[in-house]
mmCIF file of C-alpha atoms in Angstrom:
data_model
loop_
_atom_site.group_PDB
_atom_site.id
_atom_site.type_symbol
_atom_site.label_atom_id
_atom_site.label_comp_id
_atom_site.label_asym_id
_atom_site.label_seq_id
_atom_site.Cartn_x
_atom_site.Cartn_y
_atom_site.Cartn_z
ATOM 1 C CA GLU N 1 -2.499 -6.325 11.588
ATOM 2 C CA ILE N 2 -3.216 -6.130 15.305
ATOM 3 C CA ARG N 3 -0.894 -8.309 17.368
ATOM 4 C CA LYS N 4 -1.968 -9.804 20.693
ATOM 5 C CA ALA N 5 0.296 -9.764 23.703
ATOM 6 C CA GLU N 6 1.695 -13.120 24.849
ATOM 7 C CA ASP N 7 -1.076 -13.424 27.450
ATOM 8 C CA GLY N 8 -3.683 -13.066 24.684
ATOM 9 C CA GLU N 9 -4.661 -9.530 25.674
ATOM 10 C CA GLU N 10 -4.586 -6.762 23.114
ATOM 11 C CA SER N 11 -2.971 -4.461 25.654
ATOM 12 C CA SER N 12 0.356 -4.411 23.858
ATOM 13 C CA PHE N 13 -0.831 -1.854 21.264
ATOM 14 C CA LEU N 14 1.356 -3.368 18.516
ATOM 15 C CA VAL N 15 0.489 -3.093 14.862
ATOM 16 C CA GLU N 16 2.342 -4.761 11.993
ATOM 17 C CA GLY N 17 2.138 -4.391 8.276
ATOM 18 C CA TYR N 18 3.870 -3.680 4.991
ATOM 19 C CA ALA N 19 4.525 -0.084 4.028
ATOM 20 C CA SER N 20 6.000 -1.211 0.714
ATOM 21 C CA THR N 21 5.951 -4.336 -1.394
ATOM 22 C CA PHE N 22 8.098 -5.412 -4.323
ATOM 23 C CA GLU N 23 5.275 -6.319 -6.717
ATOM 24 C CA PRO N 24 4.500 -3.873 -9.542
ATOM 25 C CA TYR N 25 1.233 -1.985 -9.120
ATOM 26 C CA VAL N 26 -0.913 0.440 -11.082
ATOM 27 C CA LEU N 27 -0.682 3.938 -9.641
ATOM 28 C CA PHE N 28 -3.428 5.400 -11.796
ATOM 29 C CA GLU N 29 -4.967 5.397 -15.240
ATOM 30 C CA GLU N 30 -4.935 8.394 -17.558
ATOM 31 C CA ASP N 31 -6.269 8.526 -21.143
ATOM 32 C CA GLY N 32 -6.800 4.756 -21.011
ATOM 33 C CA ILE N 33 -3.141 4.116 -20.112
ATOM 34 C CA GLN N 34 -2.195 2.425 -16.883
ATOM 35 C CA TYR N 35 0.846 4.018 -15.245
ATOM 36 C CA LYS N 36 2.690 1.505 -13.080
ATOM 37 C CA GLU N 37 5.420 1.551 -10.495
ATOM 38 C CA GLN N 38 7.644 -1.050 -8.914
ATOM 39 C CA ILE N 39 10.138 -0.702 -6.087
ATOM 40 C CA LEU N 40 12.934 -3.247 -6.318
ATOM 41 C CA PRO N 41 14.330 -4.937 -3.206
ATOM 42 C CA GLU N 42 17.798 -3.418 -3.778
ATOM 43 C CA ALA N 43 16.246 0.077 -3.610
ATOM 44 C CA PHE N 44 16.517 -0.076 0.198
ATOM 45 C CA LYS N 45 20.184 -1.101 0.213
ATOM 46 C CA ASP N 46 21.687 2.365 0.816
ATOM 47 C CA CYS N 47 18.485 4.093 1.984
ATOM 48 C CA ASP N 48 18.812 6.298 5.096
ATOM 49 C CA MET N 49 16.278 4.893 7.541
ATOM 50 C CA SER N 50 17.950 6.347 10.634
ATOM 51 C CA ASP N 51 15.016 8.441 11.846
ATOM 52 C CA VAL N 52 11.658 7.400 10.391
ATOM 53 C CA ILE N 53 8.376 8.474 11.933
ATOM 54 C CA PHE N 54 4.955 6.748 11.976
ATOM 55 C CA CYS N 55 1.947 8.998 11.452
ATOM 56 C CA LYS N 56 -1.511 9.155 9.884
ATOM 57 C CA ASP N 57 -1.802 10.241 6.233
ATOM 58 C CA HIS N 58 1.815 11.494 6.165
ATOM 59 C CA GLU N 59 1.139 14.448 8.452
ATOM 60 C CA GLY N 60 0.263 15.637 11.917
ATOM 61 C CA THR N 61 1.001 13.841 15.146
ATOM 62 C CA VAL N 62 3.965 11.484 15.338
ATOM 63 C CA PHE N 63 2.775 8.256 16.955
ATOM 64 C CA ALA N 64 6.075 6.327 16.867
ATOM 65 C CA ARG N 65 9.598 6.590 15.448
ATOM 66 C CA THR N 66 12.668 4.492 14.854
ATOM 67 C CA ARG N 67 14.887 6.770 16.957
ATOM 68 C CA ASN N 68 13.069 5.830 20.189
ATOM 69 C CA ASN N 69 12.528 2.187 19.135
ATOM 70 C CA THR N 70 8.725 2.408 18.928
ATOM 71 C CA LEU N 71 8.938 1.774 15.170
ATOM 72 C CA GLU N 72 10.886 -1.145 13.733
ATOM 73 C CA LEU N 73 11.564 -1.534 10.016
ATOM 74 C CA SER N 74 12.923 -4.554 8.195
ATOM 75 C CA ILE N 75 13.227 -5.669 4.594
ATOM 76 C CA ASP N 76 12.094 -9.219 3.777
ATOM 77 C CA ASP N 77 11.123 -11.117 0.593
ATOM 78 C CA ARG N 78 7.776 -9.332 0.391
ATOM 79 C CA GLY N 79 8.748 -5.712 1.129
ATOM 80 C CA LEU N 80 9.263 -3.148 3.865
ATOM 81 C CA PHE N 81 7.834 -4.655 7.048
ATOM 82 C CA THR N 82 6.840 -2.399 9.944
ATOM 83 C CA ARG N 83 6.209 -3.246 13.556
ATOM 84 C CA THR N 84 4.862 -0.300 15.584
ATOM 85 C CA ASP N 85 4.343 0.114 19.323
ATOM 86 C CA LEU N 86 1.444 2.500 19.866
ATOM 87 C CA SER N 87 1.420 2.217 23.685
ATOM 88 C CA LYS N 88 3.521 5.235 24.645
ATOM 89 C CA THR N 89 1.038 8.134 24.370
ATOM 90 C CA ALA N 90 -2.696 8.661 24.603
ATOM 91 C CA SER N 91 -2.851 9.826 20.970
ATOM 92 C CA ALA N 92 -0.950 6.705 19.831
ATOM 93 C CA ARG N 93 -3.331 4.470 21.759
ATOM 94 C CA ALA N 94 -6.276 6.284 20.131
ATOM 95 C CA MET N 95 -4.661 5.600 16.749
ATOM 96 C CA TYR N 96 -4.410 1.922 17.686
ATOM 97 C CA GLU N 97 -8.177 1.950 18.336
ATOM 98 C CA GLU N 98 -8.826 3.448 14.883
ATOM 99 C CA ILE N 99 -6.700 0.741 13.293
ATOM 100 C CA GLN N 100 -8.341 -1.947 15.391
ATOM 101 C CA ALA N 101 -11.795 -0.697 14.349
ATOM 102 C CA GLY N 102 -10.766 -1.024 10.697
ATOM 103 C CA MET N 103 -10.814 2.714 9.950
ATOM 104 C CA TYR N 104 -7.288 2.447 8.558
ATOM 105 C CA ASP N 105 -6.102 -0.839 7.043
ATOM 106 C CA GLN N 106 -3.552 0.220 4.450
ATOM 107 C CA MET N 107 -0.155 1.847 4.584
ATOM 108 C CA SER N 108 2.045 4.201 2.665
ATOM 109 C CA PHE N 109 5.504 5.657 3.018
ATOM 110 C CA ALA N 110 7.260 8.894 2.118
ATOM 111 C CA PHE N 111 10.722 8.811 0.532
ATOM 112 C CA THR N 112 13.100 10.367 -1.940
ATOM 113 C CA VAL N 113 14.453 8.496 -4.960
ATOM 114 C CA ASN N 114 18.030 8.588 -6.194
ATOM 115 C CA ILE N 115 17.910 5.892 -8.900
ATOM 116 C CA ASP N 116 14.917 5.105 -11.153
ATOM 117 C CA GLU N 117 14.016 4.512 -14.756
ATOM 118 C CA TYR N 118 10.889 4.833 -16.847
ATOM 119 C CA ASP N 119 9.877 2.461 -19.654
ATOM 120 C CA LYS N 120 7.725 4.318 -22.209
ATOM 121 C CA LYS N 121 6.419 1.103 -23.789
ATOM 122 C CA THR N 122 5.079 -0.383 -20.549
ATOM 123 C CA HIS N 123 4.467 2.961 -18.826
ATOM 124 C CA LYS N 124 6.266 1.624 -15.752
ATOM 125 C CA ARG N 125 8.575 3.420 -13.368
ATOM 126 C CA THR N 126 11.109 1.168 -11.677
ATOM 127 C CA ILE N 127 12.666 2.487 -8.494
ATOM 128 C CA LYS N 128 16.128 1.028 -8.016
ATOM 129 C CA GLY N 129 17.475 3.228 -5.259
ATOM 130 C CA LEU N 130 15.933 5.194 -2.383
ATOM 131 C CA LYS N 131 17.879 7.993 -0.769
ATOM 132 C CA LYS N 132 15.875 8.693 2.400
ATOM 133 C CA LEU N 133 12.798 7.194 4.069
ATOM 134 C CA TYR N 134 10.887 9.856 6.010
ATOM 135 C CA ASP N 135 7.737 8.193 7.299
ATOM 136 C CA THR N 136 5.459 5.186 7.261
ATOM 137 C CA SER N 137 1.789 6.041 7.608
ATOM 138 C CA PHE N 138 -1.579 4.471 7.946
ATOM 139 C CA VAL N 139 -3.668 5.978 5.176
ATOM 140 C CA GLY N 140 -7.257 5.940 4.021
ATOM 141 C CA PHE N 141 -6.358 5.706 0.311
ATOM 142 C CA PRO N 142 -2.930 4.399 -0.675
ATOM 143 C CA ALA N 143 -1.455 4.754 -4.176
ATOM 144 C CA ASN N 144 -1.123 0.973 -4.294
ATOM 145 C CA PRO N 145 -4.556 -0.531 -3.551
ATOM 146 C CA GLY N 146 -3.369 -4.085 -4.013
ATOM 147 C CA THR N 147 -0.975 -4.097 -1.071
ATOM 148 C CA ASP N 148 -0.443 -2.413 2.258
ATOM 149 C CA ILE N 149 1.538 0.403 0.652
ATOM 150 C CA GLY N 150 0.893 3.577 -1.265
ATOM 151 C CA VAL N 151 3.725 5.624 -2.776
ATOM 152 C CA ALA N 152 2.709 9.150 -3.413
ATOM 153 C CA THR N 153 4.549 9.615 -6.690
ATOM 154 C CA ARG N 154 1.830 10.862 -9.048
ATOM 155 C CA ASP N 155 3.743 14.161 -9.438
ATOM 156 C CA TYR N 156 6.591 12.243 -11.085
ATOM 157 C CA PHE N 157 4.272 11.127 -13.839
ATOM 158 C CA ASN N 158 2.795 14.568 -14.623
ATOM 159 C CA GLY N 159 5.638 15.455 -17.005
ATOM 160 C CA VAL N 160 5.678 11.939 -18.472
ATOM 161 C CA ILE N 161 1.950 12.050 -19.185
ATOM 162 C CA GLU N 162 2.193 15.453 -20.858
ATOM 163 C CA ALA N 163 5.087 14.330 -23.081
ATOM 164 C CA GLU N 164 3.370 11.078 -24.078
ATOM 165 C CA ARG N 165 0.090 12.876 -24.799
ATOM 166 C CA ALA N 166 1.902 15.409 -27.024
ATOM 167 C CA GLU N 167 3.727 12.593 -28.819
ATOM 168 C CA ARG N 168 0.470 10.702 -29.460
ATOM 169 C CA LEU N 169 -1.236 13.857 -30.761
ATOM 170 C CA ALA N 170 1.698 14.584 -33.093
ATOM 171 C CA LYS N 171 1.526 11.031 -34.460
ATOM 172 C CA GLU N 172 -2.239 11.340 -34.971
ATOM 173 C CA GLU N 173 -1.781 14.649 -36.821
ATOM 174 C CA ALA N 174 0.938 13.184 -39.014
ATOM 175 C CA MET N 175 -1.307 10.223 -39.829
ATOM 176 C CA LYS N 176 -4.178 12.578 -40.729
ATOM 177 C CA GLU N 177 -1.864 14.465 -43.109
ATOM 178 C CA ILE N 178 -0.708 11.241 -44.761
ATOM 179 C CA LYS N 179 -4.310 10.072 -45.195
ATOM 180 C CA ALA N 180 -5.360 13.468 -46.577
ATOM 181 C CA ARG N 181 -2.482 13.427 -49.132
ATOM 182 C CA TYR N 182 -3.313 9.837 -50.093
ATOM 183 C CA TRP N 183 -6.965 10.656 -50.712
ATOM 184 C CA ALA N 184 -6.073 13.884 -52.528
ATOM 185 C CA GLU N 185 -3.702 12.031 -54.847
ATOM 186 C CA ARG N 186 -6.213 9.282 -55.422
ATOM 187 C CA THR N 187 -9.031 11.640 -56.354
ATOM 188 C CA GLN N 188 -6.729 13.539 -58.766
ATOM 189 C CA SER N 189 -5.759 10.358 -60.640
#
């Protein structure tokens, strides 16, 4: 969201948005299964947010940061709210123009997890504790398309997907064997 200065001019170069929300979201679909993730509000309780940067697509130029007060972070009922001042450098002002033009309208953030759980039945990862928040970024394609956030955590699910796929295949093979025995016994009788 582009914020106007008090005089109505857009010279303030402020952008606001949510880098995380608390609603569950589908990260991706694999083999017809939707893998979901949810970050709980208490996950931010002990999270180190002492020096967080603001960048584009989690890399490259730093446009703002909490340490110099050009990036403000707060937790509210909806999620992790960001307020970013992009007035300090020419590259930050150029980024503001890209956001204003609608080239980037979604956010993401980079973090490490210290407490989470995975429910095999619902295929949902619940993040209960974050250790460190590294950046908030404007991104072209967030992991969470329904909100202003994307959490790049697909790597977490790679092992989960492999295990669940192997388990499904084992069950299918066991069922084939049971059916084969059943039909063999039936034709012998």
